[in-house]
Amino acid sequence: YHLSCPPWWDRSCDLGLVIGTFFHGLGNYEAMRNDGDLPFAKKIKSYVTYNKTEAESYRHFEVAAGAARDVFDTALVTMKRKFQEQTHAAVAAVFAATKKSADNKPAYLVKTQEMDDDDIVSLLRLKEATVKAFRKPFETSKSGKKPAANY
């Protein structure tokens, strides 16, 4: 599989990627793109100024990617919380198992976690989030024009 670089990419972008990785960390592309000292923001902005269709397509892509990111982030947060609760309960059960009440019954019972919609990343959830994000109108400025892409 071969992935080609965007038409505006040149040697300064190669160097900017190395420098951006050093300053912003590996994979932190959004911070690199928004860093005014690196070449990406200027090059992208000048490119989309002359290529409106590609700019609009990119904006749609960002909306879809943002919706998918929200679905994954929500699932990650809820599963992390439930895992921590389950771990705490298991530790408490181990301690309680060493102690029995006066009537010889366990002092603590472990409650199992229930799964809900926020815990599962399904294609249906991704599709629904993306469609919902696309149905929201893009923000417009006071003049009624769509703002230039923020990248």
mmCIF file of C-alpha atoms in Angstrom:
data_model
loop_
_atom_site.group_PDB
_atom_site.id
_atom_site.type_symbol
_atom_site.label_atom_id
_atom_site.label_comp_id
_atom_site.label_asym_id
_atom_site.label_seq_id
_atom_site.Cartn_x
_atom_site.Cartn_y
_atom_site.Cartn_z
ATOM 1 C CA TYR A 1 0.000 0.000 0.000
ATOM 2 C CA HIS A 2 1.437 3.372 -1.011
ATOM 3 C CA LEU A 3 0.271 6.635 0.494
ATOM 4 C CA SER A 4 1.289 9.756 -1.384
ATOM 5 C CA CYS A 5 2.017 13.104 0.229
ATOM 6 C CA PRO A 6 -0.337 16.039 -0.269
ATOM 7 C CA PRO A 7 0.580 18.320 -3.184
ATOM 8 C CA TRP A 8 1.794 21.113 -0.888
ATOM 9 C CA TRP A 9 4.276 18.865 0.988
ATOM 10 C CA ASP A 10 7.954 19.650 0.431
ATOM 11 C CA ARG A 11 11.303 19.304 2.200
ATOM 12 C CA SER A 12 10.407 22.006 4.733
ATOM 13 C CA CYS A 13 7.477 19.832 5.814
ATOM 14 C CA ASP A 14 9.809 16.847 6.324
ATOM 15 C CA LEU A 15 11.959 18.972 8.601
ATOM 16 C CA GLY A 16 8.889 20.455 10.288
ATOM 17 C CA LEU A 17 7.635 16.954 11.055
ATOM 18 C CA VAL A 18 10.900 16.020 12.757
ATOM 19 C CA ILE A 19 11.031 19.282 14.730
ATOM 20 C CA GLY A 20 7.309 19.061 15.557
ATOM 21 C CA THR A 21 7.730 15.517 16.857
ATOM 22 C CA PHE A 22 10.549 16.721 19.109
ATOM 23 C CA PHE A 23 8.559 19.645 20.536
ATOM 24 C CA HIS A 24 4.997 18.264 20.537
ATOM 25 C CA GLY A 25 5.532 14.508 20.820
ATOM 26 C CA LEU A 26 5.096 11.575 18.470
ATOM 27 C CA GLY A 27 1.682 11.533 16.833
ATOM 28 C CA ASN A 28 0.542 14.917 18.155
ATOM 29 C CA TYR A 29 -0.238 16.123 14.640
ATOM 30 C CA GLU A 30 -2.948 18.597 15.561
ATOM 31 C CA ALA A 31 -0.522 20.550 17.765
ATOM 32 C CA MET A 32 2.087 20.426 14.990
ATOM 33 C CA ARG A 33 -0.429 21.627 12.414
ATOM 34 C CA ASN A 34 -1.475 24.543 14.615
ATOM 35 C CA ASP A 35 2.093 25.561 15.525
ATOM 36 C CA GLY A 36 2.810 28.803 13.671
ATOM 37 C CA ASP A 37 6.566 28.150 13.734
ATOM 38 C CA LEU A 38 6.153 25.001 11.644
ATOM 39 C CA PRO A 39 5.302 25.177 7.918
ATOM 40 C CA PHE A 40 2.052 23.179 7.959
ATOM 41 C CA ALA A 41 -0.535 25.833 8.857
ATOM 42 C CA LYS A 42 0.726 28.334 6.270
ATOM 43 C CA LYS A 43 1.059 25.755 3.504
ATOM 44 C CA ILE A 44 -2.356 24.206 4.114
ATOM 45 C CA LYS A 45 -4.040 27.599 4.361
ATOM 46 C CA SER A 46 -2.545 28.818 1.093
ATOM 47 C CA TYR A 47 -3.391 25.526 -0.616
ATOM 48 C CA VAL A 48 -7.057 25.499 0.436
ATOM 49 C CA THR A 49 -7.444 29.133 -0.547
ATOM 50 C CA TYR A 50 -6.998 28.016 -4.152
ATOM 51 C CA ASN A 51 -8.716 24.622 -3.803
ATOM 52 C CA LYS A 52 -12.144 25.274 -2.243
ATOM 53 C CA THR A 53 -13.571 21.831 -3.038
ATOM 54 C CA GLU A 54 -10.724 20.058 -1.292
ATOM 55 C CA ALA A 55 -11.060 22.398 1.671
ATOM 56 C CA GLU A 56 -14.756 21.546 1.997
ATOM 57 C CA SER A 57 -13.997 17.820 1.700
ATOM 58 C CA TYR A 58 -11.366 18.117 4.382
ATOM 59 C CA ARG A 59 -13.788 19.932 6.663
ATOM 60 C CA HIS A 60 -16.296 17.082 6.198
ATOM 61 C CA PHE A 61 -13.548 14.585 6.982
ATOM 62 C CA GLU A 62 -12.691 16.462 10.189
ATOM 63 C CA VAL A 63 -16.350 16.426 11.257
ATOM 64 C CA ALA A 64 -16.549 12.649 10.712
ATOM 65 C CA ALA A 65 -13.212 12.026 12.430
ATOM 66 C CA GLY A 66 -14.258 14.188 15.377
ATOM 67 C CA ALA A 67 -17.518 12.264 15.770
ATOM 68 C CA ALA A 68 -15.661 8.937 15.693
ATOM 69 C CA ARG A 69 -13.100 10.231 18.194
ATOM 70 C CA ASP A 70 -15.921 11.238 20.561
ATOM 71 C CA VAL A 71 -17.439 7.741 20.382
ATOM 72 C CA PHE A 72 -14.098 6.083 21.133
ATOM 73 C CA ASP A 73 -13.223 8.561 23.901
ATOM 74 C CA THR A 74 -16.579 8.021 25.625
ATOM 75 C CA ALA A 75 -16.174 4.240 25.477
ATOM 76 C CA LEU A 76 -12.620 4.478 26.782
ATOM 77 C CA VAL A 77 -13.584 6.682 29.732
ATOM 78 C CA THR A 78 -16.584 4.579 30.779
ATOM 79 C CA MET A 79 -14.715 1.285 30.432
ATOM 80 C CA LYS A 80 -11.773 2.660 32.410
ATOM 81 C CA ARG A 81 -14.111 3.786 35.202
ATOM 82 C CA LYS A 82 -15.885 0.434 35.277
ATOM 83 C CA PHE A 83 -12.598 -1.467 35.256
ATOM 84 C CA GLN A 84 -11.366 0.597 38.220
ATOM 85 C CA GLU A 85 -14.623 -0.030 40.120
ATOM 86 C CA GLN A 86 -14.404 -3.762 39.399
ATOM 87 C CA THR A 87 -10.760 -3.848 40.500
ATOM 88 C CA HIS A 88 -11.578 -2.039 43.753
ATOM 89 C CA ALA A 89 -14.464 -4.429 44.378
ATOM 90 C CA ALA A 90 -12.252 -7.474 43.735
ATOM 91 C CA VAL A 91 -9.585 -6.217 46.151
ATOM 92 C CA ALA A 92 -12.242 -5.531 48.785
ATOM 93 C CA ALA A 93 -13.648 -9.030 48.247
ATOM 94 C CA VAL A 94 -10.230 -10.601 48.787
ATOM 95 C CA PHE A 95 -9.814 -8.726 52.058
ATOM 96 C CA ALA A 96 -13.357 -9.579 53.092
ATOM 97 C CA ALA A 97 -12.843 -13.240 52.237
ATOM 98 C CA THR A 98 -10.187 -13.460 54.911
ATOM 99 C CA LYS A 99 -12.763 -12.271 57.440
ATOM 100 C CA LYS A 100 -16.118 -13.917 57.951
ATOM 101 C CA SER A 101 -18.987 -12.441 59.848
ATOM 102 C CA ALA A 102 -20.234 -13.959 63.103
ATOM 103 C CA ASP A 103 -22.813 -16.067 61.253
ATOM 104 C CA ASN A 104 -20.141 -17.471 58.878
ATOM 105 C CA LYS A 105 -21.441 -15.571 55.833
ATOM 106 C CA PRO A 106 -19.091 -13.689 53.508
ATOM 107 C CA ALA A 107 -18.569 -10.125 54.692
ATOM 108 C CA TYR A 108 -18.534 -8.680 51.146
ATOM 109 C CA LEU A 109 -20.020 -9.684 47.806
ATOM 110 C CA VAL A 110 -18.575 -8.544 44.469
ATOM 111 C CA LYS A 111 -21.057 -6.833 42.151
ATOM 112 C CA THR A 112 -20.442 -7.461 38.454
ATOM 113 C CA GLN A 113 -20.484 -4.506 36.084
ATOM 114 C CA GLU A 114 -23.259 -4.074 33.567
ATOM 115 C CA MET A 115 -22.414 -2.984 30.025
ATOM 116 C CA ASP A 116 -24.266 -0.037 28.529
ATOM 117 C CA ASP A 117 -24.223 1.711 25.153
ATOM 118 C CA ASP A 118 -21.332 4.025 26.063
ATOM 119 C CA ASP A 119 -19.066 1.025 26.698
ATOM 120 C CA ILE A 120 -19.307 -0.436 23.225
ATOM 121 C CA VAL A 121 -17.827 0.982 20.033
ATOM 122 C CA SER A 122 -19.975 -0.425 17.266
ATOM 123 C CA LEU A 123 -20.275 0.461 13.615
ATOM 124 C CA LEU A 124 -23.834 1.567 14.309
ATOM 125 C CA ARG A 125 -22.691 4.011 17.026
ATOM 126 C CA LEU A 126 -19.948 5.357 14.757
ATOM 127 C CA LYS A 127 -22.428 5.785 11.896
ATOM 128 C CA GLU A 128 -25.017 7.516 14.104
ATOM 129 C CA ALA A 129 -22.426 9.897 15.580
ATOM 130 C CA THR A 130 -21.055 10.757 12.147
ATOM 131 C CA VAL A 131 -24.498 11.357 10.643
ATOM 132 C CA LYS A 132 -25.452 13.523 13.631
ATOM 133 C CA ALA A 133 -22.236 15.541 13.248
ATOM 134 C CA PHE A 134 -22.848 16.048 9.515
ATOM 135 C CA ARG A 135 -26.393 17.239 10.107
ATOM 136 C CA LYS A 136 -25.143 20.069 12.298
ATOM 137 C CA PRO A 137 -24.567 23.076 10.067
ATOM 138 C CA PHE A 138 -21.033 24.393 9.870
ATOM 139 C CA GLU A 139 -20.567 27.511 11.919
ATOM 140 C CA THR A 140 -21.112 30.698 9.993
ATOM 141 C CA SER A 141 -19.628 34.088 10.628
ATOM 142 C CA LYS A 142 -21.651 37.268 11.220
ATOM 143 C CA SER A 143 -21.489 37.979 7.496
ATOM 144 C CA GLY A 144 -23.305 34.693 6.813
ATOM 145 C CA LYS A 145 -20.277 33.130 5.093
ATOM 146 C CA LYS A 146 -18.741 29.887 6.189
ATOM 147 C CA PRO A 147 -15.430 30.463 7.939
ATOM 148 C CA ALA A 148 -12.213 29.385 6.300
ATOM 149 C CA ALA A 149 -11.029 25.965 7.348
ATOM 150 C CA ASN A 150 -9.225 26.079 10.661
ATOM 151 C CA TYR A 151 -6.143 24.181 9.680
#
